[in-house]
Short mmCIF file of C-alpha atoms in Angstrom, two decimals:
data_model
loop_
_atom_site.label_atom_id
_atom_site.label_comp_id
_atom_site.label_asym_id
_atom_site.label_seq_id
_atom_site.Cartn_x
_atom_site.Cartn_y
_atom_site.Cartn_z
CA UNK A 183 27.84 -19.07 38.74
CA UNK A 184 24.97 -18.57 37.11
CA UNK A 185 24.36 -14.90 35.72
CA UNK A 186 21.74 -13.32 33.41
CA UNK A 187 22.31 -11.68 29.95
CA UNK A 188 19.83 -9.64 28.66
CA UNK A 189 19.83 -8.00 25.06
CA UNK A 190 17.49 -4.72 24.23
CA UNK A 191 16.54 -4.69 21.05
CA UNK A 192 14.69 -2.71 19.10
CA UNK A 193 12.06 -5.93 18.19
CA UNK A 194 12.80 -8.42 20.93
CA UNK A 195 14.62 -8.51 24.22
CA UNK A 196 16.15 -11.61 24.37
CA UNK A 197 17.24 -13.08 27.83
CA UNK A 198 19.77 -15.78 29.01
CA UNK A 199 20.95 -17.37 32.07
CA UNK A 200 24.13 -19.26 31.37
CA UNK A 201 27.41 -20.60 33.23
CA UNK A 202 30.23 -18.93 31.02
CA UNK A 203 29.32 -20.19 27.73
CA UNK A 204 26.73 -23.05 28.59
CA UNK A 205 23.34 -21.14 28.27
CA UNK A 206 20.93 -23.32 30.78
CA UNK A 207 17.49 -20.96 29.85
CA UNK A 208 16.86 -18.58 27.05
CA UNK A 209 14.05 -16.72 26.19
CA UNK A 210 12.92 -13.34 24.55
CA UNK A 211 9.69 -11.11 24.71
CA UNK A 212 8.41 -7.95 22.38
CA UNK A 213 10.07 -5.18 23.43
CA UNK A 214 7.02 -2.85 22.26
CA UNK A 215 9.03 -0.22 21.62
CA UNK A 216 6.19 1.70 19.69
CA UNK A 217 4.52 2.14 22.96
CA UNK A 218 7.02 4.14 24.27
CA UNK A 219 10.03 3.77 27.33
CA UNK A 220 7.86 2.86 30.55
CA UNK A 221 6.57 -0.18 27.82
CA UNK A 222 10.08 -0.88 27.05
CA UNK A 223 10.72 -1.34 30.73
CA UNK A 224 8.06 -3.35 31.77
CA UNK A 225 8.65 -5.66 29.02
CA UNK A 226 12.18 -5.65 30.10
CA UNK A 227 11.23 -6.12 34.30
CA UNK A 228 8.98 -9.21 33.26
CA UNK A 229 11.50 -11.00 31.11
CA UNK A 230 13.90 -10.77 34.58
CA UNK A 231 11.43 -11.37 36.89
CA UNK A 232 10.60 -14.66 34.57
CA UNK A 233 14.81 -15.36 34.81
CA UNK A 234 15.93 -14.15 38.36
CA UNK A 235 14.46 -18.03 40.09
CA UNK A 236 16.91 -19.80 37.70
CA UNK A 237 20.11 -17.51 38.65
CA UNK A 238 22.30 -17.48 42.10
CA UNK A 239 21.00 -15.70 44.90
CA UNK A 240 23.87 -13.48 44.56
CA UNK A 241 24.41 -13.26 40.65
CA UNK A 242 25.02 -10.07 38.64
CA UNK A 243 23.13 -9.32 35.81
CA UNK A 244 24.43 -8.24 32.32
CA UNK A 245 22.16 -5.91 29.97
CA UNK A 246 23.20 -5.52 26.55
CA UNK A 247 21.25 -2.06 24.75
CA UNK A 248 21.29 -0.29 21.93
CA UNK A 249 22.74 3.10 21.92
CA UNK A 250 25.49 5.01 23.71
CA UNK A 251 26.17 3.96 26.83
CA UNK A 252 28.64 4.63 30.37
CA UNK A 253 29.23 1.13 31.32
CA UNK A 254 30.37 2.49 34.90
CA UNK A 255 26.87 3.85 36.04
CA UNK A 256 24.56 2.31 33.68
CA UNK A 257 23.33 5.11 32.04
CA UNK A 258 22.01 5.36 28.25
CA UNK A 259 23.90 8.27 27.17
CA UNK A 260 22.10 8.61 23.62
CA UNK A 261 19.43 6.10 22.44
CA UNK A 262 17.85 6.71 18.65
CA UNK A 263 14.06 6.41 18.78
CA UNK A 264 14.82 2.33 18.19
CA UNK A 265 14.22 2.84 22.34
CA UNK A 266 11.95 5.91 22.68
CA UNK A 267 12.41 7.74 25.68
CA UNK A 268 15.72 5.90 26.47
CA UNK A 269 18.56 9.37 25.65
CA UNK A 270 19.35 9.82 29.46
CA UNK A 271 18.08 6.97 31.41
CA UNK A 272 19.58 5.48 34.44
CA UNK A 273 19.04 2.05 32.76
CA UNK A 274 21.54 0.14 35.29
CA UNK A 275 20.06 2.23 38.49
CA UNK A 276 16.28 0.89 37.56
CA UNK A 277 16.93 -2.66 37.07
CA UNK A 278 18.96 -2.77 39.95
CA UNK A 279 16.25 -0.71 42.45
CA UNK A 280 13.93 -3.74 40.61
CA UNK A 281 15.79 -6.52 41.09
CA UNK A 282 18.47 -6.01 44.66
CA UNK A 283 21.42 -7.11 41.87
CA UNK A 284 24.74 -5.75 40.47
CA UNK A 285 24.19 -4.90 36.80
CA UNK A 286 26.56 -3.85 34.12
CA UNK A 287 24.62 -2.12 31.06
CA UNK A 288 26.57 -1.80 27.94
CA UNK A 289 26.66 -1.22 24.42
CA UNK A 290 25.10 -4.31 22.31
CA UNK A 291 27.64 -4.50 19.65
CA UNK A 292 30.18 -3.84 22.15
CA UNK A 293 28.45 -6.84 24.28
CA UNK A 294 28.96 -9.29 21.09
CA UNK A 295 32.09 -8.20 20.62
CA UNK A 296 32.74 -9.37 24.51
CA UNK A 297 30.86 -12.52 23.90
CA UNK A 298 33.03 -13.49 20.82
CA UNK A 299 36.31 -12.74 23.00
CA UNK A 300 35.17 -14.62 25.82
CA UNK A 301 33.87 -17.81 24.12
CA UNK A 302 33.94 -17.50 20.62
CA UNK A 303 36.45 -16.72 18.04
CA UNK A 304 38.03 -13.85 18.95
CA UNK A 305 39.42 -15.67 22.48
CA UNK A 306 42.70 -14.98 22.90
CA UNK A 307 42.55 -12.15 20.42
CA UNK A 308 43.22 -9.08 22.85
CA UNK A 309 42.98 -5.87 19.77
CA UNK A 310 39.54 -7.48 17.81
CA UNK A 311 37.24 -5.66 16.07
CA UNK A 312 33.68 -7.07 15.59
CA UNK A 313 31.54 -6.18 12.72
CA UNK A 314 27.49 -6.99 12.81
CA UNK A 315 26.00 -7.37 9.28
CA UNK A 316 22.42 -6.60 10.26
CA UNK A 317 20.08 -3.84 9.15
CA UNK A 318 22.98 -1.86 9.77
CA UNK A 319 26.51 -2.12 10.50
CA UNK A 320 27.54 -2.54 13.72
CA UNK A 321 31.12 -2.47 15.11
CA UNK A 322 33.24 -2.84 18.23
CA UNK A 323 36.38 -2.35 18.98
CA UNK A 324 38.75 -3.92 21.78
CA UNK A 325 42.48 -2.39 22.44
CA UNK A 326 44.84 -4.82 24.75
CA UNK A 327 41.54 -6.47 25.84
CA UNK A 328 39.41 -3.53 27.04
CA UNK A 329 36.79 -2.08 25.00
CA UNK A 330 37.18 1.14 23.39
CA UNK A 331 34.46 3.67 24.76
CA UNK A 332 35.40 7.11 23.88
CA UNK A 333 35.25 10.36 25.56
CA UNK A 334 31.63 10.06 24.77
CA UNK A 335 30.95 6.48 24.97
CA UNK A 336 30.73 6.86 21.13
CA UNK A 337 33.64 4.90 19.71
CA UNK A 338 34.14 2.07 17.36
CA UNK A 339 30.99 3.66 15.11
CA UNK A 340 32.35 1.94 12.31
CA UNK A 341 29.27 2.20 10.46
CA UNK A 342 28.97 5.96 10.20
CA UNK A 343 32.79 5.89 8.69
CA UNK A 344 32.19 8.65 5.48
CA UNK A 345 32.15 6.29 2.78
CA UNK A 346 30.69 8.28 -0.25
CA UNK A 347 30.56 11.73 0.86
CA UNK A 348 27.49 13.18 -0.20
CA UNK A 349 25.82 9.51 -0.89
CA UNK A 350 22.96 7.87 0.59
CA UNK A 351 21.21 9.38 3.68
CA UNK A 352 21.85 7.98 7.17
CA UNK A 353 19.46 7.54 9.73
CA UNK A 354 22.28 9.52 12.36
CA UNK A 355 21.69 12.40 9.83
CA UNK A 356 24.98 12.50 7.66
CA UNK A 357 25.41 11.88 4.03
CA UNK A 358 27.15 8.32 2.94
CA UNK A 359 27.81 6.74 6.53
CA UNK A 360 28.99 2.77 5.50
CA UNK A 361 26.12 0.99 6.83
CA UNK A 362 23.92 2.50 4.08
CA UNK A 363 26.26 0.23 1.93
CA UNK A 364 27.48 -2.32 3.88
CA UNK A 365 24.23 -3.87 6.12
CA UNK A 366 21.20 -5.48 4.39
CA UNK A 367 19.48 -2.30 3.98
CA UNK A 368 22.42 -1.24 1.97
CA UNK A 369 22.73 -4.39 0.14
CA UNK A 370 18.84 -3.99 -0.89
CA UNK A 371 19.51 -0.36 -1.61
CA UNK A 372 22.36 -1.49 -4.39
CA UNK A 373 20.50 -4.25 -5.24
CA UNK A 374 17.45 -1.59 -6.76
CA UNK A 375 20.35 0.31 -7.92
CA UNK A 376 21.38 -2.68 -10.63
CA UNK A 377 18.10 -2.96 -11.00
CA UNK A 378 17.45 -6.21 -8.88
CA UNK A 379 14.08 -5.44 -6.85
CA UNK A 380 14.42 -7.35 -3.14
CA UNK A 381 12.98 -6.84 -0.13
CA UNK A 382 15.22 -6.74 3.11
CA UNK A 383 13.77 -9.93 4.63
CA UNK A 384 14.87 -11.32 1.27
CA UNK A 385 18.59 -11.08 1.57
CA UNK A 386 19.49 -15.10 1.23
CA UNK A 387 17.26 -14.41 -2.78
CA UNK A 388 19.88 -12.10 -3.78
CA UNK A 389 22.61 -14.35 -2.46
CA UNK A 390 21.33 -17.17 -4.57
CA UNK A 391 20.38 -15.31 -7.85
CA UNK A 392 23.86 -13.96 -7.78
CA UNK A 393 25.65 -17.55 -7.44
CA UNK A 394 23.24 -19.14 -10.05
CA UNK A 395 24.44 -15.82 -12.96
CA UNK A 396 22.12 -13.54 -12.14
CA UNK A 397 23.64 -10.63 -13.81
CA UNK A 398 21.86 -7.50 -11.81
CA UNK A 399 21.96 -9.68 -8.18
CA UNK A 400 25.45 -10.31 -9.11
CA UNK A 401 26.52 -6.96 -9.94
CA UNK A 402 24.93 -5.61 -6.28
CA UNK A 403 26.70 -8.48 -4.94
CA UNK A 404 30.00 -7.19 -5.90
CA UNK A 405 29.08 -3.95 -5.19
CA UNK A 406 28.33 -4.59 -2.00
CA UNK A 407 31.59 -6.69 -1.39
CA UNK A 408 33.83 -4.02 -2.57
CA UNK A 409 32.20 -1.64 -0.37
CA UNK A 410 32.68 -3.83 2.65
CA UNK A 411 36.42 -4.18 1.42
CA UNK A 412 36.94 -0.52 1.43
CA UNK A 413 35.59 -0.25 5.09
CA UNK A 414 38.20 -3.21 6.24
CA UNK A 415 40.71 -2.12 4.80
CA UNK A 416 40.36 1.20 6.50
CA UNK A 417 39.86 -0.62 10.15
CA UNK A 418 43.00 -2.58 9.63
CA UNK A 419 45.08 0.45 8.49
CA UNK A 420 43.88 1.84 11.11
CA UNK A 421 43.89 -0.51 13.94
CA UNK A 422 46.01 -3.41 12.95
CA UNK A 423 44.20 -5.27 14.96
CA UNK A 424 44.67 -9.44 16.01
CA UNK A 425 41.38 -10.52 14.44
CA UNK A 426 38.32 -8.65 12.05
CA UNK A 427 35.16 -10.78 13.24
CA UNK A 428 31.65 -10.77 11.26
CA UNK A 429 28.74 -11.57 12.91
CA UNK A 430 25.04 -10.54 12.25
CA UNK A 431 22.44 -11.83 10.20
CA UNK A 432 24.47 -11.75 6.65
CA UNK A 433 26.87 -14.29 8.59
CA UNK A 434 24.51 -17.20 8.22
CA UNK A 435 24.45 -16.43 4.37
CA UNK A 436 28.53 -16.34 4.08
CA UNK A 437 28.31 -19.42 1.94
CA UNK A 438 27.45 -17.36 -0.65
CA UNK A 439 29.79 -14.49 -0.09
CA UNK A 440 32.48 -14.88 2.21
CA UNK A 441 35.00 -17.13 0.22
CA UNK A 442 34.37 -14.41 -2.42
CA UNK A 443 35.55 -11.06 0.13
CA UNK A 444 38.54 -12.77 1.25
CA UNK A 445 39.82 -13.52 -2.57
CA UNK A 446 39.01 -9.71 -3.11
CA UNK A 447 40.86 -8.31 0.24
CA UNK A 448 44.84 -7.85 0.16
CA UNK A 449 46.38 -10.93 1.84
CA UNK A 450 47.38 -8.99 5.30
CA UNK A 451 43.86 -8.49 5.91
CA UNK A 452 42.08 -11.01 4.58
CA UNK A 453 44.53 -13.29 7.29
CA UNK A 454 42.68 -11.31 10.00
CA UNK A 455 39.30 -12.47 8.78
CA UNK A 456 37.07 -14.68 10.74
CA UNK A 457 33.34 -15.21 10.57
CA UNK A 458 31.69 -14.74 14.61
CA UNK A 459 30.75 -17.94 16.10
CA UNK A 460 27.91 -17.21 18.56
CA UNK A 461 25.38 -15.96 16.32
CA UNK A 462 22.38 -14.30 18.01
CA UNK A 463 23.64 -15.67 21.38
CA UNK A 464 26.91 -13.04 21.69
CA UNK A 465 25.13 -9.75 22.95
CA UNK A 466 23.41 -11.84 25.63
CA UNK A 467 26.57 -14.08 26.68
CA UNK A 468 29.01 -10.96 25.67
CA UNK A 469 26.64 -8.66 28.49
CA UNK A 470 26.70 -12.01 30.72
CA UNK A 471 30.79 -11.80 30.81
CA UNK A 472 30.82 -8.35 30.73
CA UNK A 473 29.55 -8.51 34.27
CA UNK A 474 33.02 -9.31 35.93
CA UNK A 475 34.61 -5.67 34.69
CA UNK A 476 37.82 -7.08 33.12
CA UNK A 477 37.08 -5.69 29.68
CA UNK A 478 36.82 -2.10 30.91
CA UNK A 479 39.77 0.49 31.78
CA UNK A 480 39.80 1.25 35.46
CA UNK A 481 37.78 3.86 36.44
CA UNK A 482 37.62 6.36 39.45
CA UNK A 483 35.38 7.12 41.62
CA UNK A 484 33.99 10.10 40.15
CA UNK A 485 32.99 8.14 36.99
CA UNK A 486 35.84 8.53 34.80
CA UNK A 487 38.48 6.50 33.46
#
């Protein structure tokens, strides 16, 4: 069958439509999220309307977003101002009244994390946890092959674990959250730190300073490693899960790095370690498989699992 995926992000929404893993059109607008939600959304309803004539009549359609969200109605739970105006919107409900489909909205890190299970390398892998080295660290979390949602459709926040207690501020308004270490912004941050000026488009710099002796980029480097250790190590003690994935933009750099976090993890968890496979294609596929249900608990009719 042929299904959409779509991906909200806070630059570009990025839109598939694919048979399981073979993606047969792809292609991704602005999502002009400086001009506010009803922007968002018609961004969003013109990047469908451009994919719906290449799907089956009676297809669903998987949306991947940013933010908190109740994959059983659709609904955007808590949005940061990456989606203006999103905090409460009946996200599923409106692209269903626009479109006469079936559509499953869910998490985008949580979507990945779906994508990887489905055809990438966490298949067969039912307790995975996906991390997304991006601006920020994103996580999600699967448990006997159903993703972990939370009371408050706020689980698997890896990045907002309490890493240096009283360190850097976060943008979710606590002190020391992980991804101010362990995403490029944090790797720029420790980077200045050593005294190593980069910008964050500049990551793959860094990476190669570092490898050719750069004493400053390789000191960050480290830094920045260790960090991303400590945050492991406290997922698998925590989880034991099958697999640790890594995907996100830092992924396509892991020649530089990866080789060199596995020598520094303890040998139980650096075993787990696998580098994602889909690169920028898992939220989109991930919200594409997603559409079927089998990676959520049951859940009654009143809404709740």
């Amino acid at each position: 069958m042929k299904i959409i995926g779509i991906d909200i992000g806070g630059t570009f929404i990025k839109g598939v439509v694919c048979e399981k893993d073979n993606i047969i059109f792809q292609t991704k607008t602005p999502t002009n999220a400086q001009e506010g939600k009803d922007a968002v959304l018609r961004s969003l309803f013109s990047l469908i309307d451009e994919l719906l004539p290449m799907a089956d009549n009676d297809a669903p359609i998987g949306v991947a977003s940013a933010g908190d969200i109740n994959p059983y109605t659709g609904e955007v739970v808590y949005a940061t101002e990456t989606l203006p105006g999103f905090t409460g919107l009946p996200l599923g409900r409106l692209i269903s009244e626009h479109t006469g489909r079936e559509v499953t909205v869910l998490n985008d890190a949580d979507a990945a994390l779906v994508g990887e299970m489905a055809y990438g390398a966490g298949q067969d892998k039912p307790n995975a946890v996906l991390f997304t080295l991006g601006t920020g660290l994103g996580s999600g979390i699967a448990v006997d092959g159903h993703i972990l949602l939370g009371t408050r459709f706020h689980a698997a926040r890896l990045g907002h674990i309490p890493l240096y207690p009283q360190g850097r501020q976060c943008t979710c308004g606590e002190l020391g959250c992980a991804e101010q270490y362990v995403s490029v912004t944090g790797l720029v941050r420790t980077a200045l730190d050593f005294g190593f000026e980069v910008k964050v488009e500049e990551s793959d710099k860094l990476m190669k300073a570092a490898i050719n002796g750069d004493g400053s980029a390789l000191l960050a480097l480290n830094k920045f490693l260790q960090d991303f250790c400590a945050v492991i190590m406290t997922t698998q003690n925590l989880l034991d899960p099958d697999v640790i994935l890594v995907g996100g933009g830092l992924i396509q750099l892991k020649e530089y790095w990866w080789d060199r976090l596995i020598k520094m993890l303890p040998e139980r968890a650096a075993g787990m370690m696998t580098p994602a496979k889909l690169k920028n294609s898992a939220g989109c596929l991930g919200a594409a498989a997603a559409t079927n249900k089998e990676y959520f608990s049951k859940v009654s009719e009143d809404g709740k699992v």
